[in-house]
Amino acid sequence: QIKEMKGRCLLIHGSHDENVKCVNSWEIKRYLVKTADIEIIENARHFLFEPKTIDKMSKIIENFIH
């Protein structure tokens, strides 16, 4: 079903995610959701809603919805 998505999609990934590698986001875009935008947050881990990344997350989301 995900291959049938027509709208925009936002994938946000931490560059130091130890649970899911960044390459997985690129594979999702390449094989499943070609309309996806990918944002990599440098020096961030898997949990992106932490104090050091919350401002960056907010800006990414705000830019995506505008």
mmCIF file with all atom_site columns, N, CA and C in Angstrom:
data_model
loop_
_atom_site.group_PDB
_atom_site.id
_atom_site.type_symbol
_atom_site.label_atom_id
_atom_site.label_alt_id
_atom_site.label_comp_id
_atom_site.label_asym_id
_atom_site.label_entity_id
_atom_site.label_seq_id
_atom_site.pdbx_PDB_ins_code
_atom_site.Cartn_x
_atom_site.Cartn_y
_atom_site.Cartn_z
_atom_site.occupancy
_atom_site.B_iso_or_equiv
_atom_site.pdbx_formal_charge
_atom_site.auth_seq_id
_atom_site.auth_comp_id
_atom_site.auth_asym_id
_atom_site.auth_atom_id
_atom_site.pdbx_PDB_model_num
ATOM 1   N N  . GLN A 1 1  ? 0.806  -1.197 0.000  1.00 0.00 ? 1  GLN A N  1
ATOM 2   C CA . GLN A 1 1  ? 0.000  0.000  0.000  1.00 0.00 ? 1  GLN A CA 1
ATOM 3   C C  . GLN A 1 1  ? 0.849  1.261  0.000  1.00 0.00 ? 1  GLN A C  1
ATOM 4   N N  . ILE A 1 2  ? 2.000  1.196  0.624  1.00 0.00 ? 2  ILE A N  1
ATOM 5   C CA . ILE A 1 2  ? 2.844  2.394  0.702  1.00 0.00 ? 2  ILE A CA 1
ATOM 6   C C  . ILE A 1 2  ? 3.326  2.808  -0.691 1.00 0.00 ? 2  ILE A C  1
ATOM 7   N N  . LYS A 1 3  ? 3.491  1.865  -1.595 1.00 0.00 ? 3  LYS A N  1
ATOM 8   C CA . LYS A 1 3  ? 3.917  2.192  -2.955 1.00 0.00 ? 3  LYS A CA 1
ATOM 9   C C  . LYS A 1 3  ? 2.883  3.022  -3.700 1.00 0.00 ? 3  LYS A C  1
ATOM 10  N N  . GLU A 1 4  ? 1.641  3.000  -3.243 1.00 0.00 ? 4  GLU A N  1
ATOM 11  C CA . GLU A 1 4  ? 0.567  3.721  -3.903 1.00 0.00 ? 4  GLU A CA 1
ATOM 12  C C  . GLU A 1 4  ? 0.435  5.168  -3.439 1.00 0.00 ? 4  GLU A C  1
ATOM 13  N N  . MET A 1 5  ? 1.263  5.595  -2.507 1.00 0.00 ? 5  MET A N  1
ATOM 14  C CA . MET A 1 5  ? 1.199  6.970  -2.010 1.00 0.00 ? 5  MET A CA 1
ATOM 15  C C  . MET A 1 5  ? 1.488  7.945  -3.139 1.00 0.00 ? 5  MET A C  1
ATOM 16  N N  . LYS A 1 6  ? 0.668  8.953  -3.257 1.00 0.00 ? 6  LYS A N  1
ATOM 17  C CA . LYS A 1 6  ? 0.856  9.961  -4.296 1.00 0.00 ? 6  LYS A CA 1
ATOM 18  C C  . LYS A 1 6  ? 1.310  11.300 -3.713 1.00 0.00 ? 6  LYS A C  1
ATOM 19  N N  . GLY A 1 7  ? 0.962  11.550 -2.462 1.00 0.00 ? 7  GLY A N  1
ATOM 20  C CA . GLY A 1 7  ? 1.301  12.822 -1.829 1.00 0.00 ? 7  GLY A CA 1
ATOM 21  C C  . GLY A 1 7  ? 2.727  12.857 -1.326 1.00 0.00 ? 7  GLY A C  1
ATOM 22  N N  . ARG A 1 8  ? 3.103  14.032 -0.851 1.00 0.00 ? 8  ARG A N  1
ATOM 23  C CA . ARG A 1 8  ? 4.449  14.197 -0.300 1.00 0.00 ? 8  ARG A CA 1
ATOM 24  C C  . ARG A 1 8  ? 4.569  13.459 1.027  1.00 0.00 ? 8  ARG A C  1
ATOM 25  N N  . CYS A 1 9  ? 5.760  13.062 1.331  1.00 0.00 ? 9  CYS A N  1
ATOM 26  C CA . CYS A 1 9  ? 6.062  12.332 2.557  1.00 0.00 ? 9  CYS A CA 1
ATOM 27  C C  . CYS A 1 9  ? 7.384  12.883 3.084  1.00 0.00 ? 9  CYS A C  1
ATOM 28  N N  . LEU A 1 10 ? 7.509  12.978 4.384  1.00 0.00 ? 10 LEU A N  1
ATOM 29  C CA . LEU A 1 10 ? 8.737  13.476 5.004  1.00 0.00 ? 10 LEU A CA 1
ATOM 30  C C  . LEU A 1 10 ? 9.378  12.385 5.835  1.00 0.00 ? 10 LEU A C  1
ATOM 31  N N  . LEU A 1 11 ? 10.623 12.081 5.532  1.00 0.00 ? 11 LEU A N  1
ATOM 32  C CA . LEU A 1 11 ? 11.412 11.128 6.309  1.00 0.00 ? 11 LEU A CA 1
ATOM 33  C C  . LEU A 1 11 ? 12.508 11.917 7.018  1.00 0.00 ? 11 LEU A C  1
ATOM 34  N N  . ILE A 1 12 ? 12.535 11.832 8.331  1.00 0.00 ? 12 ILE A N  1
ATOM 35  C CA . ILE A 1 12 ? 13.561 12.525 9.120  1.00 0.00 ? 12 ILE A CA 1
ATOM 36  C C  . ILE A 1 12 ? 14.387 11.464 9.816  1.00 0.00 ? 12 ILE A C  1
ATOM 37  N N  . HIS A 1 13 ? 15.692 11.603 9.694  1.00 0.00 ? 13 HIS A N  1
ATOM 38  C CA . HIS A 1 13 ? 16.582 10.565 10.214 1.00 0.00 ? 13 HIS A CA 1
ATOM 39  C C  . HIS A 1 13 ? 17.753 11.195 10.967 1.00 0.00 ? 13 HIS A C  1
ATOM 40  N N  . GLY A 1 14 ? 18.137 10.581 12.056 1.00 0.00 ? 14 GLY A N  1
ATOM 41  C CA . GLY A 1 14 ? 19.328 11.012 12.782 1.00 0.00 ? 14 GLY A CA 1
ATOM 42  C C  . GLY A 1 14 ? 20.568 10.374 12.189 1.00 0.00 ? 14 GLY A C  1
ATOM 43  N N  . SER A 1 15 ? 21.611 11.155 11.988 1.00 0.00 ? 15 SER A N  1
ATOM 44  C CA . SER A 1 15 ? 22.818 10.629 11.351 1.00 0.00 ? 15 SER A CA 1
ATOM 45  C C  . SER A 1 15 ? 23.527 9.574  12.210 1.00 0.00 ? 15 SER A C  1
ATOM 46  N N  . HIS A 1 16 ? 23.281 9.586  13.509 1.00 0.00 ? 16 HIS A N  1
ATOM 47  C CA . HIS A 1 16 ? 23.912 8.609  14.407 1.00 0.00 ? 16 HIS A CA 1
ATOM 48  C C  . HIS A 1 16 ? 22.889 7.632  14.993 1.00 0.00 ? 16 HIS A C  1
ATOM 49  N N  . ASP A 1 17 ? 21.841 7.355  14.240 1.00 0.00 ? 17 ASP A N  1
ATOM 50  C CA . ASP A 1 17 ? 20.816 6.408  14.678 1.00 0.00 ? 17 ASP A CA 1
ATOM 51  C C  . ASP A 1 17 ? 21.442 5.019  14.718 1.00 0.00 ? 17 ASP A C  1
ATOM 52  N N  . GLU A 1 18 ? 21.425 4.400  15.880 1.00 0.00 ? 18 GLU A N  1
ATOM 53  C CA . GLU A 1 18 ? 22.005 3.067  16.025 1.00 0.00 ? 18 GLU A CA 1
ATOM 54  C C  . GLU A 1 18 ? 20.982 1.959  15.781 1.00 0.00 ? 18 GLU A C  1
ATOM 55  N N  . ASN A 1 19 ? 19.702 2.316  15.727 1.00 0.00 ? 19 ASN A N  1
ATOM 56  C CA . ASN A 1 19 ? 18.648 1.324  15.515 1.00 0.00 ? 19 ASN A CA 1
ATOM 57  C C  . ASN A 1 19 ? 18.310 1.135  14.042 1.00 0.00 ? 19 ASN A C  1
ATOM 58  N N  . VAL A 1 20 ? 18.268 2.239  13.308 1.00 0.00 ? 20 VAL A N  1
ATOM 59  C CA . VAL A 1 20 ? 17.920 2.204  11.882 1.00 0.00 ? 20 VAL A CA 1
ATOM 60  C C  . VAL A 1 20 ? 18.973 3.029  11.139 1.00 0.00 ? 20 VAL A C  1
ATOM 61  N N  . LYS A 1 21 ? 19.609 2.442  10.184 1.00 0.00 ? 21 LYS A N  1
ATOM 62  C CA . LYS A 1 21 ? 20.667 3.131  9.428  1.00 0.00 ? 21 LYS A CA 1
ATOM 63  C C  . LYS A 1 21 ? 20.073 4.132  8.434  1.00 0.00 ? 21 LYS A C  1
ATOM 64  N N  . CYS A 1 22 ? 20.810 5.203  8.165  1.00 0.00 ? 22 CYS A N  1
ATOM 65  C CA . CYS A 1 22 ? 20.356 6.237  7.222  1.00 0.00 ? 22 CYS A CA 1
ATOM 66  C C  . CYS A 1 22 ? 20.048 5.662  5.851  1.00 0.00 ? 22 CYS A C  1
ATOM 67  N N  . VAL A 1 23 ? 20.780 4.663  5.449  1.00 0.00 ? 23 VAL A N  1
ATOM 68  C CA . VAL A 1 23 ? 20.554 4.063  4.136  1.00 0.00 ? 23 VAL A CA 1
ATOM 69  C C  . VAL A 1 23 ? 19.124 3.548  4.014  1.00 0.00 ? 23 VAL A C  1
ATOM 70  N N  . ASN A 1 24 ? 18.510 3.169  5.128  1.00 0.00 ? 24 ASN A N  1
ATOM 71  C CA . ASN A 1 24 ? 17.136 2.680  5.082  1.00 0.00 ? 24 ASN A CA 1
ATOM 72  C C  . ASN A 1 24 ? 16.179 3.764  4.592  1.00 0.00 ? 24 ASN A C  1
ATOM 73  N N  . SER A 1 25 ? 16.387 5.011  5.008  1.00 0.00 ? 25 SER A N  1
ATOM 74  C CA . SER A 1 25 ? 15.532 6.100  4.540  1.00 0.00 ? 25 SER A CA 1
ATOM 75  C C  . SER A 1 25 ? 15.679 6.279  3.040  1.00 0.00 ? 25 SER A C  1
ATOM 76  N N  . TRP A 1 26 ? 16.899 6.198  2.544  1.00 0.00 ? 26 TRP A N  1
ATOM 77  C CA . TRP A 1 26 ? 17.124 6.346  1.101  1.00 0.00 ? 26 TRP A CA 1
ATOM 78  C C  . TRP A 1 26 ? 16.511 5.180  0.332  1.00 0.00 ? 26 TRP A C  1
ATOM 79  N N  . GLU A 1 27 ? 16.533 3.985  0.914  1.00 0.00 ? 27 GLU A N  1
ATOM 80  C CA . GLU A 1 27 ? 15.909 2.835  0.263  1.00 0.00 ? 27 GLU A CA 1
ATOM 81  C C  . GLU A 1 27 ? 14.389 2.977  0.236  1.00 0.00 ? 27 GLU A C  1
ATOM 82  N N  . ILE A 1 28 ? 13.814 3.511  1.300  1.00 0.00 ? 28 ILE A N  1
ATOM 83  C CA . ILE A 1 28 ? 12.369 3.756  1.319  1.00 0.00 ? 28 ILE A CA 1
ATOM 84  C C  . ILE A 1 28 ? 12.003 4.696  0.185  1.00 0.00 ? 28 ILE A C  1
ATOM 85  N N  . LYS A 1 29 ? 12.770 5.769  0.040  1.00 0.00 ? 29 LYS A N  1
ATOM 86  C CA . LYS A 1 29 ? 12.502 6.725  -1.040 1.00 0.00 ? 29 LYS A CA 1
ATOM 87  C C  . LYS A 1 29 ? 12.664 6.062  -2.402 1.00 0.00 ? 29 LYS A C  1
ATOM 88  N N  . ARG A 1 30 ? 13.725 5.349  -2.579 1.00 0.00 ? 30 ARG A N  1
ATOM 89  C CA . ARG A 1 30 ? 14.029 4.761  -3.889 1.00 0.00 ? 30 ARG A CA 1
ATOM 90  C C  . ARG A 1 30 ? 13.025 3.692  -4.304 1.00 0.00 ? 30 ARG A C  1
ATOM 91  N N  . TYR A 1 31 ? 12.640 2.834  -3.368 1.00 0.00 ? 31 TYR A N  1
ATOM 92  C CA . TYR A 1 31 ? 11.819 1.689  -3.735 1.00 0.00 ? 31 TYR A CA 1
ATOM 93  C C  . TYR A 1 31 ? 10.335 1.823  -3.382 1.00 0.00 ? 31 TYR A C  1
ATOM 94  N N  . LEU A 1 32 ? 9.996  2.660  -2.405 1.00 0.00 ? 32 LEU A N  1
ATOM 95  C CA . LEU A 1 32 ? 8.614  2.700  -1.942 1.00 0.00 ? 32 LEU A CA 1
ATOM 96  C C  . LEU A 1 32 ? 7.912  4.035  -2.115 1.00 0.00 ? 32 LEU A C  1
ATOM 97  N N  . VAL A 1 33 ? 8.549  5.121  -1.697 1.00 0.00 ? 33 VAL A N  1
ATOM 98  C CA . VAL A 1 33 ? 7.882  6.425  -1.691 1.00 0.00 ? 33 VAL A CA 1
ATOM 99  C C  . VAL A 1 33 ? 8.747  7.423  -2.450 1.00 0.00 ? 33 VAL A C  1
ATOM 100 N N  . LYS A 1 34 ? 8.608  7.439  -3.741 1.00 0.00 ? 34 LYS A N  1
ATOM 101 C CA . LYS A 1 34 ? 9.455  8.291  -4.577 1.00 0.00 ? 34 LYS A CA 1
ATOM 102 C C  . LYS A 1 34 ? 9.221  9.780  -4.326 1.00 0.00 ? 34 LYS A C  1
ATOM 103 N N  . THR A 1 35 ? 8.065  10.120 -3.758 1.00 0.00 ? 35 THR A N  1
ATOM 104 C CA . THR A 1 35 ? 7.756  11.523 -3.480 1.00 0.00 ? 35 THR A CA 1
ATOM 105 C C  . THR A 1 35 ? 8.269  11.975 -2.113 1.00 0.00 ? 35 THR A C  1
ATOM 106 N N  . ALA A 1 36 ? 9.012  11.143 -1.425 1.00 0.00 ? 36 ALA A N  1
ATOM 107 C CA . ALA A 1 36 ? 9.477  11.476 -0.076 1.00 0.00 ? 36 ALA A CA 1
ATOM 108 C C  . ALA A 1 36 ? 10.586 12.516 -0.099 1.00 0.00 ? 36 ALA A C  1
ATOM 109 N N  . ASP A 1 37 ? 10.528 13.421 0.876  1.00 0.00 ? 37 ASP A N  1
ATOM 110 C CA . ASP A 1 37 ? 11.639 14.327 1.165  1.00 0.00 ? 37 ASP A CA 1
ATOM 111 C C  . ASP A 1 37 ? 12.401 13.706 2.327  1.00 0.00 ? 37 ASP A C  1
ATOM 112 N N  . ILE A 1 38 ? 13.718 13.738 2.258  1.00 0.00 ? 38 ILE A N  1
ATOM 113 C CA . ILE A 1 38 ? 14.533 13.175 3.332  1.00 0.00 ? 38 ILE A CA 1
ATOM 114 C C  . ILE A 1 38 ? 15.350 14.285 3.969  1.00 0.00 ? 38 ILE A C  1
ATOM 115 N N  . GLU A 1 39 ? 15.292 14.336 5.277  1.00 0.00 ? 39 GLU A N  1
ATOM 116 C CA . GLU A 1 39 ? 16.111 15.268 6.055  1.00 0.00 ? 39 GLU A CA 1
ATOM 117 C C  . GLU A 1 39 ? 16.922 14.450 7.048  1.00 0.00 ? 39 GLU A C  1
ATOM 118 N N  . ILE A 1 40 ? 18.225 14.671 7.047  1.00 0.00 ? 40 ILE A N  1
ATOM 119 C CA . ILE A 1 40 ? 19.116 14.000 7.988  1.00 0.00 ? 40 ILE A CA 1
ATOM 120 C C  . ILE A 1 40 ? 19.559 15.041 9.012  1.00 0.00 ? 40 ILE A C  1
ATOM 121 N N  . ILE A 1 41 ? 19.344 14.737 10.282 1.00 0.00 ? 41 ILE A N  1
ATOM 122 C CA . ILE A 1 41 ? 19.789 15.634 11.347 1.00 0.00 ? 41 ILE A CA 1
ATOM 123 C C  . ILE A 1 41 ? 21.142 15.134 11.837 1.00 0.00 ? 41 ILE A C  1
ATOM 124 N N  . GLU A 1 42 ? 22.151 15.951 11.615 1.00 0.00 ? 42 GLU A N  1
ATOM 125 C CA . GLU A 1 42 ? 23.519 15.579 11.989 1.00 0.00 ? 42 GLU A CA 1
ATOM 126 C C  . GLU A 1 42 ? 23.648 15.389 13.498 1.00 0.00 ? 42 GLU A C  1
ATOM 127 N N  . ASN A 1 43 ? 24.424 14.397 13.873 1.00 0.00 ? 43 ASN A N  1
ATOM 128 C CA . ASN A 1 43 ? 24.747 14.078 15.269 1.00 0.00 ? 43 ASN A CA 1
ATOM 129 C C  . ASN A 1 43 ? 23.533 13.704 16.111 1.00 0.00 ? 43 ASN A C  1
ATOM 130 N N  . ALA A 1 44 ? 22.422 13.372 15.475 1.00 0.00 ? 44 ALA A N  1
ATOM 131 C CA . ALA A 1 44 ? 21.226 12.954 16.208 1.00 0.00 ? 44 ALA A CA 1
ATOM 132 C C  . ALA A 1 44 ? 21.131 11.438 16.191 1.00 0.00 ? 44 ALA A C  1
ATOM 133 N N  . ARG A 1 45 ? 20.486 10.916 17.218 1.00 0.00 ? 45 ARG A N  1
ATOM 134 C CA . ARG A 1 45 ? 20.303 9.474  17.327 1.00 0.00 ? 45 ARG A CA 1
ATOM 135 C C  . ARG A 1 45 ? 18.884 9.099  16.909 1.00 0.00 ? 45 ARG A C  1
ATOM 136 N N  . HIS A 1 46 ? 18.418 7.959  17.360 1.00 0.00 ? 46 HIS A N  1
ATOM 137 C CA . HIS A 1 46 ? 17.102 7.450  16.965 1.00 0.00 ? 46 HIS A CA 1
ATOM 138 C C  . HIS A 1 46 ? 15.964 8.309  17.502 1.00 0.00 ? 46 HIS A C  1
ATOM 139 N N  . PHE A 1 47 ? 16.052 8.711  18.759 1.00 0.00 ? 47 PHE A N  1
ATOM 140 C CA . PHE A 1 47 ? 14.993 9.519  19.363 1.00 0.00 ? 47 PHE A CA 1
ATOM 141 C C  . PHE A 1 47 ? 15.252 10.985 19.036 1.00 0.00 ? 47 PHE A C  1
ATOM 142 N N  . LEU A 1 48 ? 14.493 11.532 18.089 1.00 0.00 ? 48 LEU A N  1
ATOM 143 C CA . LEU A 1 48 ? 14.758 12.887 17.598 1.00 0.00 ? 48 LEU A CA 1
ATOM 144 C C  . LEU A 1 48 ? 14.079 13.977 18.416 1.00 0.00 ? 48 LEU A C  1
ATOM 145 N N  . PHE A 1 49 ? 13.141 13.601 19.284 1.00 0.00 ? 49 PHE A N  1
ATOM 146 C CA . PHE A 1 49 ? 12.435 14.606 20.074 1.00 0.00 ? 49 PHE A CA 1
ATOM 147 C C  . PHE A 1 49 ? 13.126 14.806 21.418 1.00 0.00 ? 49 PHE A C  1
ATOM 148 N N  . GLU A 1 50 ? 14.392 15.116 21.382 1.00 0.00 ? 50 GLU A N  1
ATOM 149 C CA . GLU A 1 50 ? 15.138 15.410 22.594 1.00 0.00 ? 50 GLU A CA 1
ATOM 150 C C  . GLU A 1 50 ? 15.600 16.865 22.530 1.00 0.00 ? 50 GLU A C  1
ATOM 151 N N  . PRO A 1 51 ? 15.957 17.453 23.656 1.00 0.00 ? 51 PRO A N  1
ATOM 152 C CA . PRO A 1 51 ? 16.267 18.889 23.696 1.00 0.00 ? 51 PRO A CA 1
ATOM 153 C C  . PRO A 1 51 ? 17.259 19.368 22.637 1.00 0.00 ? 51 PRO A C  1
ATOM 154 N N  . LYS A 1 52 ? 18.278 18.586 22.339 1.00 0.00 ? 52 LYS A N  1
ATOM 155 C CA . LYS A 1 52 ? 19.297 19.077 21.394 1.00 0.00 ? 52 LYS A CA 1
ATOM 156 C C  . LYS A 1 52 ? 18.830 19.063 19.935 1.00 0.00 ? 52 LYS A C  1
ATOM 157 N N  . THR A 1 53 ? 17.757 18.355 19.633 1.00 0.00 ? 53 THR A N  1
ATOM 158 C CA . THR A 1 53 ? 17.297 18.280 18.245 1.00 0.00 ? 53 THR A CA 1
ATOM 159 C C  . THR A 1 53 ? 15.893 18.826 18.019 1.00 0.00 ? 53 THR A C  1
ATOM 160 N N  . ILE A 1 54 ? 15.168 19.163 19.063 1.00 0.00 ? 54 ILE A N  1
ATOM 161 C CA . ILE A 1 54 ? 13.769 19.556 18.915 1.00 0.00 ? 54 ILE A CA 1
ATOM 162 C C  . ILE A 1 54 ? 13.612 20.819 18.052 1.00 0.00 ? 54 ILE A C  1
ATOM 163 N N  . ASP A 1 55 ? 14.516 21.776 18.186 1.00 0.00 ? 55 ASP A N  1
ATOM 164 C CA . ASP A 1 55 ? 14.426 22.986 17.364 1.00 0.00 ? 55 ASP A CA 1
ATOM 165 C C  . ASP A 1 55 ? 14.631 22.665 15.882 1.00 0.00 ? 55 ASP A C  1
ATOM 166 N N  . LYS A 1 56 ? 15.588 21.826 15.588 1.00 0.00 ? 56 LYS A N  1
ATOM 167 C CA . LYS A 1 56 ? 15.850 21.420 14.208 1.00 0.00 ? 56 LYS A CA 1
ATOM 168 C C  . LYS A 1 56 ? 14.648 20.656 13.651 1.00 0.00 ? 56 LYS A C  1
ATOM 169 N N  . MET A 1 57 ? 14.092 19.760 14.452 1.00 0.00 ? 57 MET A N  1
ATOM 170 C CA . MET A 1 57 ? 12.902 19.014 14.038 1.00 0.00 ? 57 MET A CA 1
ATOM 171 C C  . MET A 1 57 ? 11.754 19.963 13.708 1.00 0.00 ? 57 MET A C  1
ATOM 172 N N  . SER A 1 58 ? 11.540 20.937 14.570 1.00 0.00 ? 58 SER A N  1
ATOM 173 C CA . SER A 1 58 ? 10.449 21.901 14.374 1.00 0.00 ? 58 SER A CA 1
ATOM 174 C C  . SER A 1 58 ? 10.615 22.649 13.056 1.00 0.00 ? 58 SER A C  1
ATOM 175 N N  . LYS A 1 59 ? 11.832 23.100 12.762 1.00 0.00 ? 59 LYS A N  1
ATOM 176 C CA . LYS A 1 59 ? 12.091 23.838 11.529 1.00 0.00 ? 59 LYS A CA 1
ATOM 177 C C  . LYS A 1 59 ? 11.878 22.943 10.294 1.00 0.00 ? 59 LYS A C  1
ATOM 178 N N  . ILE A 1 60 ? 12.331 21.720 10.361 1.00 0.00 ? 60 ILE A N  1
ATOM 179 C CA . ILE A 1 60 ? 12.157 20.786 9.243  1.00 0.00 ? 60 ILE A CA 1
ATOM 180 C C  . ILE A 1 60 ? 10.673 20.566 8.973  1.00 0.00 ? 60 ILE A C  1
ATOM 181 N N  . ILE A 1 61 ? 9.912  20.315 10.009 1.00 0.00 ? 61 ILE A N  1
ATOM 182 C CA . ILE A 1 61 ? 8.478  20.066 9.851  1.00 0.00 ? 61 ILE A CA 1
ATOM 183 C C  . ILE A 1 61 ? 7.767  21.305 9.355  1.00 0.00 ? 61 ILE A C  1
ATOM 184 N N  . GLU A 1 62 ? 8.116  22.459 9.922  1.00 0.00 ? 62 GLU A N  1
ATOM 185 C CA . GLU A 1 62 ? 7.499  23.712 9.498  1.00 0.00 ? 62 GLU A CA 1
ATOM 186 C C  . GLU A 1 62 ? 7.772  23.980 8.018  1.00 0.00 ? 62 GLU A C  1
ATOM 187 N N  . ASN A 1 63 ? 9.006  23.804 7.589  1.00 0.00 ? 63 ASN A N  1
ATOM 188 C CA . ASN A 1 63 ? 9.356  23.995 6.172  1.00 0.00 ? 63 ASN A CA 1
ATOM 189 C C  . ASN A 1 63 ? 8.611  23.022 5.266  1.00 0.00 ? 63 ASN A C  1
ATOM 190 N N  . PHE A 1 64 ? 8.424  21.814 5.729  1.00 0.00 ? 64 PHE A N  1
ATOM 191 C CA . PHE A 1 64 ? 7.744  20.804 4.924  1.00 0.00 ? 64 PHE A CA 1
ATOM 192 C C  . PHE A 1 64 ? 6.273  21.132 4.721  1.00 0.00 ? 64 PHE A C  1
ATOM 193 N N  . ILE A 1 65 ? 5.610  21.630 5.762  1.00 0.00 ? 65 ILE A N  1
ATOM 194 C CA . ILE A 1 65 ? 4.169  21.873 5.637  1.00 0.00 ? 65 ILE A CA 1
ATOM 195 C C  . ILE A 1 65 ? 3.838  23.200 4.968  1.00 0.00 ? 65 ILE A C  1
ATOM 196 N N  . HIS A 1 66 ? 4.838  24.062 4.784  1.00 0.00 ? 66 HIS A N  1
ATOM 197 C CA . HIS A 1 66 ? 4.580  25.344 4.117  1.00 0.00 ? 66 HIS A CA 1
ATOM 198 C C  . HIS A 1 66 ? 4.897  25.276 2.687  1.00 0.00 ? 66 HIS A C  1
#
